[in-house]
Amino acid sequence: MRQTIVAGNWKMNASKETVNTLVVGILEGLHNVKNAKVIVCASSPYLSQVEALAVHSQLNLGAQDLNVNASGAFTGEISADMIKDFGAEYVIVGHSERRSLYGETDEIVANKVKAALDNDLTPLFCIGELLEERESGNTEAVVTRQINAVIAKVGIEAFKNIIVAYEPVWAIGTGVTATPQQAQDTHAFIRSLLAENDADIAQTTPILYGGSMNPANAEELIACEDIDGGLIGGASLKAEDFLSICKAG
Ligand code: 13P
């Protein structure tokens, strides 16, 4: 039995005031979340604030990206140790926005997954196809390439400590959600790819769905056999909406 995981990806949306309101709001309702593990992924300047607010709570903290190097002359970057310094245990890796806007290739993403794992951070490893890739029937080829790049780098055993997030790029921030059937089909395919390497690990690896998940569609998506929770963008910025998704798990 896989535990439901709901993670908020705040992206570049925060101020001290909104972070305070949001985290206090989440903490107020968290006792009503019975099943899901709840994670929020904040921008680096706010990790410290979330750490302080969420101390001794069930709320887990993550970052949104990391640099593969331990330290040094990498202006503007953050390392795994810096992330851990603020009590964060998770890091989003390979989000489609980083792949498309910042040129992150499968190789770069695989190296970041490895850097996270080597430093005891759990990567939320994102994959997903573009609209034109889905329309041309290439969804499975794309996710196969993305998954295999990471398996080649870290090995299948490492998936014991990896959370996969399937985020069809056409569904991110668009209000167009994959139908439960579309999402379930791709999730089942991803699990079958993992199973080609190790059947037991395929059964235990969490695969989250991301892309316009909201309180209205979360329950139906998370109820699908191979969908183990969500990676939530827009709807994670309001405590009420985020909690309602957390309760759907
Ligand atoms: P939205 O929920 O805003 O579509 O964003 C999804 C996402 O990119 C989470 O990482």
XYZ file of N, CA and C in Angstrom, residues 69-157:
267
model
N 26.684 20.768 -7.161
C 27.948 20.951 -6.440
C 27.699 21.202 -4.951
N 28.686 20.855 -4.150
C 28.543 20.990 -2.694
C 28.670 22.438 -2.245
N 29.552 23.193 -2.907
C 29.764 24.600 -2.557
C 30.661 25.209 -3.623
N 30.894 26.500 -3.530
C 31.854 27.113 -4.449
C 31.277 28.254 -5.250
N 31.947 28.565 -6.361
C 31.627 29.742 -7.157
C 30.490 29.454 -8.137
N 29.296 29.433 -7.615
C 28.105 29.177 -8.435
C 27.039 30.206 -8.069
N 27.268 31.439 -8.492
C 26.438 32.567 -8.074
C 24.954 32.300 -8.310
N 24.184 32.496 -7.253
C 22.730 32.374 -7.370
C 22.187 30.986 -7.131
N 23.071 30.019 -6.982
C 22.621 28.623 -6.851
C 22.502 28.213 -5.385
N 21.798 27.105 -5.139
C 21.746 26.566 -3.784
C 22.098 25.078 -3.791
N 22.802 24.666 -2.748
C 23.281 23.284 -2.665
C 22.343 22.442 -1.800
N 22.545 21.136 -1.871
C 21.759 20.219 -1.034
C 21.970 20.532 0.444
N 23.210 20.830 0.825
C 23.461 21.119 2.247
C 22.722 22.375 2.706
N 22.637 23.367 1.829
C 21.902 24.585 2.199
C 20.426 24.256 2.418
N 19.900 23.427 1.534
C 18.482 23.040 1.646
C 18.253 22.316 2.970
N 19.167 21.403 3.287
C 19.008 20.623 4.523
C 19.209 21.482 5.769
N 20.007 22.536 5.617
C 20.277 23.444 6.734
C 18.988 24.071 7.258
N 17.974 24.129 6.399
C 16.692 24.720 6.802
C 15.629 23.654 7.065
N 16.096 22.442 7.330
C 15.155 21.391 7.723
C 14.364 20.797 6.583
N 14.727 21.135 5.347
C 13.988 20.573 4.210
C 14.536 19.182 3.887
N 13.635 18.297 3.524
C 14.029 16.915 3.219
C 13.726 16.537 1.766
N 13.094 17.446 1.052
C 12.654 17.154 -0.321
C 13.159 18.235 -1.264
N 13.282 17.871 -2.529
C 13.615 18.894 -3.529
C 12.996 18.494 -4.878
N 12.341 19.450 -5.495
C 11.804 19.216 -6.840
C 12.984 19.217 -7.818
N 12.999 18.249 -8.707
C 14.081 18.158 -9.697
C 13.463 17.937 -11.078
N 13.946 18.708 -12.042
C 13.520 18.485 -13.424
C 12.120 18.953 -13.741
N 11.638 19.952 -12.981
C 10.314 20.496 -13.318
C 10.318 20.972 -14.773
N 9.174 20.873 -15.424
C 9.143 21.228 -16.858
C 9.535 22.680 -17.093
N 9.273 23.550 -16.089
C 9.685 24.948 -16.275
C 11.206 25.067 -16.285
N 11.882 24.249 -15.516
C 13.345 24.265 -15.537
C 13.860 23.613 -16.821
N 13.164 22.591 -17.269
C 13.599 21.955 -18.519
C 13.425 22.926 -19.687
N 12.269 23.612 -19.742
C 12.010 24.424 -20.933
C 12.617 25.821 -20.849
N 12.638 26.429 -19.666
C 13.109 27.820 -19.568
C 14.596 27.920 -19.251
N 15.145 26.874 -18.623
C 16.546 26.952 -18.187
C 17.397 25.840 -18.779
N 16.884 25.220 -19.830
C 17.697 24.287 -20.611
C 18.119 23.026 -19.890
N 17.345 22.579 -18.923
C 17.751 21.360 -18.204
C 17.435 20.126 -19.061
N 18.490 19.443 -19.436
C 18.361 18.228 -20.248
C 18.119 17.024 -19.335
N 17.804 15.888 -19.948
C 17.645 14.660 -19.151
C 18.918 14.364 -18.363
N 20.074 14.647 -18.973
C 21.363 14.387 -18.310
C 21.539 15.288 -17.080
N 21.217 16.562 -17.252
C 21.317 17.498 -16.118
C 20.358 17.075 -15.003
N 19.145 16.723 -15.395
C 18.139 16.316 -14.408
C 18.611 15.062 -13.667
N 19.156 14.110 -14.420
C 19.638 12.871 -13.786
C 20.750 13.175 -12.788
N 21.641 14.093 -13.149
C 22.720 14.470 -12.222
C 22.167 15.144 -10.965
N 21.098 15.912 -11.132
C 20.489 16.563 -9.959
C 19.791 15.537 -9.076
N 19.133 14.569 -9.684
C 18.518 13.499 -8.887
C 19.601 12.798 -8.073
N 20.722 12.520 -8.728
C 21.837 11.844 -8.029
C 22.369 12.715 -6.885
N 22.538 14.009 -7.152
C 23.060 14.911 -6.110
C 22.110 14.952 -4.915
N 20.815 14.981 -5.190
C 19.830 14.983 -4.095
C 19.972 13.704 -3.275
N 19.976 12.566 -3.953
C 20.045 11.275 -3.256
C 21.347 11.129 -2.474
N 22.453 11.548 -3.087
C 23.756 11.436 -2.421
C 23.787 12.241 -1.121
N 22.921 13.249 -1.052
C 22.894 14.117 0.124
C 21.653 13.897 0.992
N 21.035 12.736 0.825
C 19.879 12.372 1.665
C 18.676 13.291 1.523
N 18.533 13.898 0.367
C 17.292 14.608 0.067
C 16.453 13.701 -0.831
N 15.142 13.731 -0.656
C 14.262 12.947 -1.532
C 13.865 13.797 -2.730
N 14.268 13.387 -3.937
C 13.865 14.178 -5.097
C 12.418 13.921 -5.494
N 11.719 14.998 -5.805
C 10.423 14.901 -6.477
C 10.772 15.064 -7.957
N 10.962 13.941 -8.605
C 11.524 13.894 -9.956
C 10.387 14.023 -10.988
N 10.424 15.162 -11.721
C 9.306 15.485 -12.614
C 9.567 15.046 -14.051
N 8.530 14.493 -14.645
C 8.573 14.100 -16.056
C 7.245 14.509 -16.695
N 7.199 14.486 -18.007
C 5.935 14.790 -18.677
C 6.159 15.297 -20.078
N 5.158 15.097 -20.909
C 5.269 15.419 -22.322
C 4.645 16.775 -22.659
N 5.141 17.377 -23.731
C 4.557 18.609 -24.276
C 3.276 18.256 -25.029
N 2.466 19.271 -25.285
C 1.217 19.032 -26.028
C 1.495 18.381 -27.380
N 2.493 18.919 -28.107
C 2.741 18.360 -29.450
C 3.240 16.920 -29.369
N 3.919 16.608 -28.275
C 4.385 15.222 -28.104
C 3.197 14.293 -27.835
N 2.230 14.756 -27.057
C 1.033 13.929 -26.839
C 0.259 13.792 -28.151
N 0.093 14.921 -28.839
C -0.731 14.879 -30.058
C -0.101 14.024 -31.144
N 1.223 13.923 -31.117
C 1.859 13.081 -32.135
C 2.066 11.644 -31.639
N 1.440 11.328 -30.496
C 1.480 9.943 -30.015
C 2.800 9.555 -29.359
N 3.541 10.564 -28.883
C 4.873 10.272 -28.338
C 4.981 10.326 -26.818
N 3.840 10.370 -26.143
C 3.880 10.480 -24.678
C 4.739 9.375 -24.057
N 4.498 8.143 -24.460
C 5.213 7.030 -23.829
C 6.709 7.087 -24.139
N 7.037 7.486 -25.367
C 8.463 7.583 -25.727
C 9.152 8.656 -24.889
N 8.465 9.766 -24.655
C 9.068 10.871 -23.891
C 9.284 10.456 -22.441
N 8.262 9.898 -21.802
C 8.448 9.546 -20.385
C 9.443 8.393 -20.245
N 9.504 7.522 -21.233
C 10.505 6.444 -21.206
C 11.911 7.035 -21.222
N 12.131 8.000 -22.120
C 13.453 8.633 -22.213
C 13.803 9.332 -20.893
N 12.819 10.043 -20.333
C 13.072 10.804 -19.101
C 13.369 9.876 -17.915
N 12.585 8.819 -17.794
C 12.784 7.863 -16.676
C 14.102 7.103 -16.863
N 14.339 6.648 -18.094
C 15.536 5.819 -18.307
C 16.821 6.594 -18.083
N 16.795 7.910 -18.341
C 17.996 8.719 -18.084
C 18.347 8.673 -16.599
N 17.332 8.675 -15.755
C 17.582 8.645 -14.307
C 17.953 7.232 -13.853
N 17.268 6.223 -14.398
C 17.640 4.846 -14.020
C 19.100 4.588 -14.408
N 19.500 5.073 -15.591
C 20.880 4.850 -16.044
C 21.880 5.516 -15.101
N 21.488 6.624 -14.526
C 22.418 7.375 -13.645
C 22.463 6.812 -12.226
N 21.304 6.510 -11.656
C 21.297 6.166 -10.221
C 20.906 4.713 -9.947
N 20.418 4.005 -10.973
C 20.008 2.612 -10.773
C 18.586 2.514 -10.246
N 17.971 1.389 -10.464
C 16.561 1.223 -10.066
C 16.395 1.198 -8.556
N 17.392 0.668 -7.832
C 17.290 0.608 -6.363
C 17.050 1.995 -5.757
